[in-house]
Structure formats: structure tokens, C-alpha cells
């Protein structure tokens, strides 16, 4: 009796795709678990702590990684920043993130994978932005600290590539939407929001006294743009992410700055940033007076007010901050407080908040 044999041919591309979907994620997970397993095994046997990102274990104590190195949470040791070869070989882009024309005007930014870890891979959008990209990369590298986005790899090739940490909570301009999520409602508190305000001022204090000189956040001409330059960590702190426009003020040499090449408008920018001749004379960049880091101080009340939101007792805190905020809004920049002075006031108010929470203020 004849047997009717049917042969079903499955296209090769379909087989390859199926294999990738089934097994690539498992491989990434295994690579991820390899790093985490070292910490778990060590912690269980030696009693070492679980360190945060960019820290490693030294004598059962979490110590910051040496310069040029990084780590992820739970690691017991640090690795050197990825170089051009490592980035090309081990960093796999998944999808583009951000809004083109907003944060992505200068860079193309992608959610990517490195050995099973979520990272962010960025490269210069085109050659017209080369100098801005280069400046931003140098600032991220030179200012590595708890205040700046985590650097994982950097490559000064033609594309100017950089790999940084991925922050699942996104940027501060989406804070209200983030805290509206039911699973995060416990963080929508005065204490959390005020801590973010303190982080913002602390970052300004760091930039104004940085190892690379007095640096000014120049690309902050409206509130939403300003907030979009800061990322929210898993622990609800802020780190600065966008450093493509961070010019240096050199007070000892009398060298001040001008932000951009266009005329600036609105109440959010400091008075000294506004064309002083109004409509009587057309704007001329060469005739525009220069200014210093006090333009960052002018913006503090607006940013803090936005971060505070409308949670319980936020208006009480606004009243406590009224004096320092009025000082920040002095028309004469020399009359404004420094970031250090503003921070001191905010830390004192935080003590009142913490004490008041116990008695419901």
C-alpha cells in the first residue's frame, strides 16, 4: 500500500526569528544572572552588603567605583567603562526612545541591552551637532558623580557614541503622570516631592562648584524643557542627564556667558537674559550683555513649585519657602542667593517637614 508523504518546508528566516525570540532573552537573562549570582553567593557566604550602582564591596563596605569604572546594583566589583570595541560588540539597540525634536534634536537615543541589562545608547544625530554632542559627552564623563546620569561606556569616534544607565521612571517633566499610577501612589507625598526639589538645587550647587569650573544650565529656557533634562532614579532622586549646553563662567577672568544665539522671552528666563532694548532696536547677539550662573538661581522657584505639585500640605511648604524664593527672583543677579544658600534653607525646611509628618504638620 502506497504511503502518501507530505513534506512541509518552513522558511529559513522564520526559523531564525523563532530561535531568536525563544532563546535570546534566555541568554540575556543568564548573562544578567551571572553578574547578580556573584553578589548573591558572596553576600550569603560572607555577609557583604548589596551595593547601589557605581559602588563595589571593599571590606564588607560599599565604596564608590574608581574613576573610569561602573557597576550595577548588587555587584561586588566594578568594570571599566566600555570602549568603542565593547560598545560595538556587546550593546544591542532595541528601539528609539524620546521625542525627536525635543530631547533628540542633538542625539539619537535608543533603549538598548548590554548583557541582559537595560541601558541607553546615544549617538550624535548628525554632523551639524558634532560640537554639541562632543561637549555633552565630555561633561557627562568629566562630571561623573551621584548628581549625573550613570556613564557605562563612551566612544569618541565619528558618531560620538555614549552608553548610560536606564532610568525606568523617566524624566522629571512627567512626574505628575508617573505618580498618578496606582502602583506608585505611595510615593506621591510631600516628602518625596520635596526631596526631588532638594536634589534639583543640590545638582545646581554641584554644577556651580564642579571640578570642571562654574557650569551653567544654558538649555533651560522654559519649565518643561528644564525638567526634561533631569531623570528620576528608582529611589526617587534626581540626576542631570542633558549636559549638551553647559558653558563655563570664569569669574576670576571676568568671562561670562550667553545662552544660545537667539533672543529669549518670557518670565522663566532671568531678566539679564532678555534683550535690554526691547523693540526699539533689533536683537543683536554681539550687543547682548553677558551673564553668569545666577540665571539658574532665578529658575529655582518655578521648578520647586512644579515639583511640589498639589499634595497635602504643599501650600504650607510654599509659605515656608516664600522668603528664599523672593530672594531668588531679585532683578539684580548680585542680590540673589547662591545655590549653597538656597540648599541650606531647603534642608532646614525638610527638617520641619519630617518633624511635622509625625504630627501631621
Coordinates of C-alpha atoms in Angstrom, one line a residue:
X1 CA 0.0 0.0 0.0
X2 CA 1.4 3.3 -1.0
X3 CA 2.1 5.8 1.7
X4 CA 1.4 9.5 1.0
X5 CA 4.3 11.5 2.4
X6 CA 3.9 15.3 2.7
X7 CA 6.9 17.5 3.4
X8 CA 6.3 20.9 4.9
X9 CA 9.1 23.4 4.3
X10 CA 9.4 26.1 6.8
X11 CA 11.1 29.3 5.5
X12 CA 14.6 29.7 7.0
X13 CA 14.0 33.4 8.1
X14 CA 11.0 32.2 10.1
X15 CA 13.2 29.5 11.9
X16 CA 15.8 32.1 12.7
X17 CA 13.3 34.6 14.1
X18 CA 11.7 31.8 16.2
X19 CA 15.0 30.8 17.6
X20 CA 15.9 34.5 18.4
X21 CA 12.6 35.1 20.2
X22 CA 12.8 31.8 22.2
X23 CA 16.4 31.8 23.2
X24 CA 18.0 35.3 23.0
X25 CA 16.1 36.5 26.0
X26 CA 17.1 33.4 28.0
X27 CA 20.8 34.1 27.1
X28 CA 20.5 37.7 28.2
X29 CA 18.9 36.5 31.5
X30 CA 21.7 34.0 32.1
X31 CA 24.3 36.7 31.5
X32 CA 22.4 39.0 33.8
X33 CA 22.1 36.3 36.4
X34 CA 25.8 35.6 36.2
X35 CA 26.7 39.1 37.4
X36 CA 23.9 39.0 40.0
X37 CA 24.8 35.5 41.1
X38 CA 28.3 36.5 42.1
X39 CA 26.9 39.1 44.5
X40 CA 24.2 36.8 45.9
X41 CA 26.6 34.0 46.5
X42 CA 29.1 36.3 48.1
X43 CA 26.5 38.0 50.2
X44 CA 25.2 34.8 51.6
X45 CA 28.6 33.4 52.4
X46 CA 30.5 36.5 53.5
X47 CA 27.7 38.8 54.7
X48 CA 28.6 41.5 52.3
X49 CA 26.1 44.3 51.7
X50 CA 24.2 44.8 48.4
X51 CA 25.7 48.0 47.0
X52 CA 23.9 50.5 44.7
X53 CA 25.0 51.3 41.2
X54 CA 28.6 52.6 40.8
X55 CA 29.6 51.1 44.1
X56 CA 31.5 47.9 45.0
X57 CA 32.4 46.0 48.1
X58 CA 35.6 46.7 50.0
X59 CA 36.0 45.1 53.4
X60 CA 32.3 44.5 53.6
X61 CA 31.5 48.2 52.9
X62 CA 30.1 49.8 49.8
X63 CA 32.7 52.1 48.2
X64 CA 32.3 54.2 45.1
X65 CA 33.9 52.7 42.0
X66 CA 37.2 54.3 41.0
X67 CA 37.1 56.8 38.1
X68 CA 36.6 55.2 34.7
X69 CA 34.6 52.3 36.2
X70 CA 31.0 51.4 36.7
X71 CA 28.8 48.8 38.4
X72 CA 25.1 47.9 38.7
X73 CA 23.2 47.4 41.8
X74 CA 24.2 44.3 43.7
X75 CA 27.6 43.9 42.0
X76 CA 30.6 43.2 44.3
X77 CA 33.2 44.7 41.8
X78 CA 33.4 47.4 39.1
X79 CA 34.2 47.2 35.4
X80 CA 36.0 49.7 33.2
X81 CA 33.8 51.9 31.1
X82 CA 33.0 50.2 27.8
X83 CA 35.2 51.4 24.9
X84 CA 34.4 51.6 21.2
X85 CA 35.0 47.9 20.6
X86 CA 32.9 46.8 23.6
X87 CA 30.0 49.1 22.6
X88 CA 30.0 47.8 19.0
X89 CA 30.2 44.1 20.1
X90 CA 28.0 44.0 23.2
X91 CA 25.5 46.8 23.1
X92 CA 22.3 45.9 21.2
X93 CA 19.8 48.7 20.4
X94 CA 16.2 47.8 20.8
X95 CA 14.1 50.8 19.9
X96 CA 14.4 54.6 19.7
X97 CA 13.2 56.5 22.8
X98 CA 12.4 60.1 23.5
X99 CA 10.7 62.6 21.2
X100 CA 12.6 63.7 18.1
X101 CA 13.0 67.4 18.1
X102 CA 12.7 67.6 21.9
X103 CA 15.5 65.7 23.7
X104 CA 16.6 64.1 20.5
X105 CA 17.5 67.2 18.5
X106 CA 21.2 66.7 19.1
X107 CA 21.3 62.9 19.7
X108 CA 19.6 59.8 18.6
X109 CA 18.7 57.9 21.8
X110 CA 17.9 54.2 22.0
X111 CA 16.8 51.8 24.7
X112 CA 19.5 49.1 24.4
X113 CA 20.7 45.9 26.0
X114 CA 24.1 45.1 27.5
X115 CA 24.5 41.5 28.8
X116 CA 20.8 41.5 29.9
X117 CA 20.9 44.9 31.5
X118 CA 18.8 47.8 30.2
X119 CA 21.0 50.7 29.1
X120 CA 20.6 53.8 27.0
X121 CA 22.7 54.1 23.8
X122 CA 23.1 57.5 22.2
X123 CA 24.9 58.8 19.2
X124 CA 25.2 62.2 17.5
X125 CA 22.2 62.9 15.3
X126 CA 24.3 64.4 12.5
X127 CA 27.5 66.3 11.9
X128 CA 25.8 69.7 12.4
X129 CA 25.5 68.9 16.1
X130 CA 29.0 67.4 16.4
X131 CA 30.3 70.2 18.8
X132 CA 27.2 70.0 21.0
X133 CA 27.5 66.2 21.2
X134 CA 31.2 66.3 22.0
X135 CA 30.6 68.9 24.7
X136 CA 27.8 66.9 26.2
X137 CA 29.9 63.7 26.3
X138 CA 32.8 65.4 27.9
X139 CA 30.6 66.9 30.5
X140 CA 29.0 63.5 31.4
X141 CA 32.4 62.0 31.6
X142 CA 34.1 64.8 33.5
X143 CA 31.3 65.3 36.0
X144 CA 30.6 61.7 36.9
X145 CA 29.1 61.7 40.4
X146 CA 25.9 60.9 42.2
X147 CA 24.4 64.0 40.6
X148 CA 24.9 63.0 36.9
X149 CA 23.5 60.2 34.8
X150 CA 25.5 57.0 35.2
X151 CA 28.2 56.5 32.5
X152 CA 28.7 53.0 31.3
X153 CA 30.6 53.4 28.0
X154 CA 31.9 56.1 25.8
X155 CA 33.4 56.2 22.3
X156 CA 34.9 59.3 20.7
X157 CA 34.6 58.1 17.1
X158 CA 32.9 59.8 14.1
X159 CA 29.4 59.0 15.6
X160 CA 30.3 60.0 19.1
X161 CA 28.7 57.1 21.0
X162 CA 27.8 57.0 24.7
X163 CA 26.1 54.4 26.8
X164 CA 24.4 55.5 30.0
X165 CA 22.2 54.0 32.7
X166 CA 18.5 53.4 32.1
X167 CA 16.1 55.1 34.5
X168 CA 12.7 53.4 34.2
X169 CA 10.8 56.3 35.8
X170 CA 11.8 58.7 33.0
X171 CA 12.4 62.4 33.2
X172 CA 11.0 64.9 35.7
X173 CA 8.7 66.6 33.3
X174 CA 6.4 63.6 33.5
X175 CA 6.5 63.4 37.3
X176 CA 2.7 64.0 37.8
X177 CA 1.8 61.3 35.4
X178 CA 4.3 59.0 37.0
X179 CA 2.9 59.4 40.5
X180 CA -0.7 59.1 39.3
X181 CA 0.0 55.4 38.6
X182 CA -1.8 53.3 41.3
X183 CA 1.3 51.2 41.9
X184 CA 3.3 54.4 42.7
X185 CA 0.7 56.3 44.7
X186 CA 2.6 55.7 48.0
X187 CA 5.4 57.9 46.6
X188 CA 3.0 60.8 45.7
X189 CA 3.8 62.5 49.0
X190 CA 5.2 65.9 50.2
X191 CA 8.3 64.2 51.5
X192 CA 9.1 62.6 48.1
X193 CA 8.4 65.7 46.1
X194 CA 10.3 67.9 48.4
X195 CA 13.3 65.5 48.2
X196 CA 13.3 65.9 44.4
X197 CA 13.3 69.7 44.9
X198 CA 16.3 69.4 47.1
X199 CA 18.0 67.2 44.6
X200 CA 17.5 69.8 41.9
X201 CA 19.1 72.6 44.0
X202 CA 21.9 70.2 45.1
X203 CA 22.7 69.5 41.4
X204 CA 22.9 73.2 40.7
X205 CA 25.2 73.6 43.7
X206 CA 27.4 70.9 42.3
X207 CA 27.5 72.4 38.8
X208 CA 28.3 75.8 40.1
X209 CA 31.2 74.4 42.1
X210 CA 32.2 71.5 39.8
X211 CA 35.6 70.0 39.1
X212 CA 35.2 71.5 35.6
X213 CA 34.6 75.0 36.9
X214 CA 31.4 77.0 37.3
X215 CA 28.9 75.4 34.9
X216 CA 25.6 76.9 33.9
X217 CA 22.5 75.0 32.6
X218 CA 22.0 77.0 29.5
X219 CA 19.5 75.0 27.6
X220 CA 16.7 75.7 30.2
X221 CA 14.6 78.4 28.7
X222 CA 11.2 77.0 29.7
X223 CA 9.9 74.9 32.6
X224 CA 9.1 71.7 30.7
X225 CA 12.4 71.7 28.9
X226 CA 14.3 72.3 32.1
X227 CA 12.5 69.4 33.9
X228 CA 13.1 67.1 30.9
X229 CA 16.8 67.4 31.5
X230 CA 16.6 65.5 34.8
X231 CA 15.9 61.8 35.3
X232 CA 14.2 60.2 38.2
X233 CA 16.0 57.3 39.8
X234 CA 14.4 54.1 41.2
X235 CA 14.7 55.6 44.7
X236 CA 13.0 58.9 43.6
X237 CA 16.1 61.1 43.4
X238 CA 17.1 63.3 40.5
X239 CA 20.2 63.1 38.3
X240 CA 21.0 65.5 35.5
X241 CA 21.1 63.9 32.1
X242 CA 21.3 66.6 29.3
X243 CA 24.6 68.4 29.5
X244 CA 24.9 69.4 25.9
X245 CA 24.8 73.1 26.7
X246 CA 26.8 73.7 29.9
X247 CA 29.1 76.6 29.3
X248 CA 31.7 77.7 31.9
X249 CA 31.8 81.0 33.8
X250 CA 35.3 82.1 34.7
X251 CA 34.7 84.8 37.4
X252 CA 38.4 85.2 38.1
X253 CA 39.0 86.2 34.5
X254 CA 35.7 88.1 34.1
X255 CA 34.5 85.7 31.4
X256 CA 30.7 85.4 31.4
X257 CA 28.3 83.5 29.1
X258 CA 25.4 83.9 26.6
X259 CA 23.0 81.1 26.2
X260 CA 22.3 80.4 22.5
X261 CA 22.2 82.8 19.6
X262 CA 18.5 83.8 19.7
X263 CA 16.6 86.3 21.6
X264 CA 14.9 84.9 24.7
X265 CA 11.5 85.8 26.0
X266 CA 9.2 85.1 29.0
X267 CA 9.2 85.2 32.7
X268 CA 11.0 81.9 33.1
X269 CA 14.3 83.3 31.8
X270 CA 16.2 85.7 34.1
X271 CA 15.9 89.5 33.4
X272 CA 19.5 89.7 32.4
X273 CA 18.8 87.2 29.6
X274 CA 16.2 89.4 28.0
X275 CA 17.2 91.9 25.2
X276 CA 17.6 95.2 27.1
X277 CA 16.5 97.4 24.3
X278 CA 13.0 96.0 23.7
X279 CA 11.5 96.8 20.3
X280 CA 13.4 100.0 19.9
X281 CA 16.4 98.1 18.4
X282 CA 16.6 94.7 16.7
X283 CA 18.2 91.9 18.6
X284 CA 22.0 91.7 18.1
X285 CA 23.9 88.9 19.9
X286 CA 27.1 90.9 20.0
X287 CA 25.4 93.8 21.8
X288 CA 23.6 91.4 24.2
X289 CA 25.1 91.7 27.7
X290 CA 26.7 88.5 29.2
X291 CA 25.7 86.9 32.5
X292 CA 26.6 84.2 35.0
X293 CA 25.3 81.2 36.9
X294 CA 22.7 83.4 38.7
X295 CA 20.3 82.7 35.8
X296 CA 20.0 79.2 37.3
X297 CA 19.0 80.6 40.7
X298 CA 16.2 82.7 39.1
X299 CA 14.5 79.5 37.9
X300 CA 14.6 77.6 41.2
X301 CA 11.1 78.9 42.5
X302 CA 9.4 77.8 39.3
X303 CA 11.0 74.3 39.3
X304 CA 10.3 73.7 43.0
X305 CA 6.7 74.8 42.7
X306 CA 6.2 72.4 39.8
X307 CA 7.9 69.5 41.7
X308 CA 5.8 70.1 44.8
X309 CA 2.6 69.7 43.0
X310 CA -0.7 69.8 44.9
X311 CA -0.2 67.2 47.5
X312 CA -1.3 67.5 51.2
X313 CA 0.5 70.4 52.9
X314 CA 2.4 71.6 49.8
X315 CA 1.0 75.1 50.2
X316 CA 2.3 75.1 53.8
X317 CA 5.8 74.4 52.5
X318 CA 5.4 77.1 49.8
X319 CA 4.8 79.6 52.6
X320 CA 7.9 78.4 54.3
X321 CA 9.9 78.9 51.1
X322 CA 8.4 82.3 50.3
X323 CA 11.4 84.3 51.6
X324 CA 14.1 82.4 49.8
X325 CA 12.1 82.3 46.6
X326 CA 11.6 86.0 46.7
X327 CA 15.4 86.4 47.0
X328 CA 15.9 84.1 44.0
X329 CA 13.6 86.4 42.0
X330 CA 15.6 89.6 42.6
X331 CA 16.1 91.5 39.4
X332 CA 19.7 92.2 40.3
X333 CA 21.6 88.9 40.0
X334 CA 24.1 90.1 42.6
X335 CA 21.2 90.2 45.1
X336 CA 20.2 86.6 44.6
X337 CA 21.5 83.8 46.9
X338 CA 23.9 81.2 45.8
X339 CA 22.8 77.6 45.2
X340 CA 24.5 76.7 48.5
X341 CA 22.5 79.3 50.4
X342 CA 19.2 78.1 48.8
X343 CA 20.1 74.5 49.6
X344 CA 20.7 75.4 53.3
X345 CA 17.2 76.8 53.5
X346 CA 15.6 73.8 51.8
X347 CA 17.4 71.4 54.1
X348 CA 16.0 73.3 57.2
X349 CA 12.5 73.1 55.7
X350 CA 13.0 69.4 55.2
X351 CA 13.6 69.0 58.9
X352 CA 10.4 70.8 59.6
X353 CA 8.6 68.5 57.1
X354 CA 10.0 65.4 58.7
X355 CA 9.1 66.5 62.1
X356 CA 5.7 67.7 61.0
X357 CA 4.8 64.4 59.3
X358 CA 4.8 62.7 62.7
X359 CA 2.3 65.3 64.0
X360 CA 0.6 65.9 60.6
X361 CA 2.2 69.3 60.4

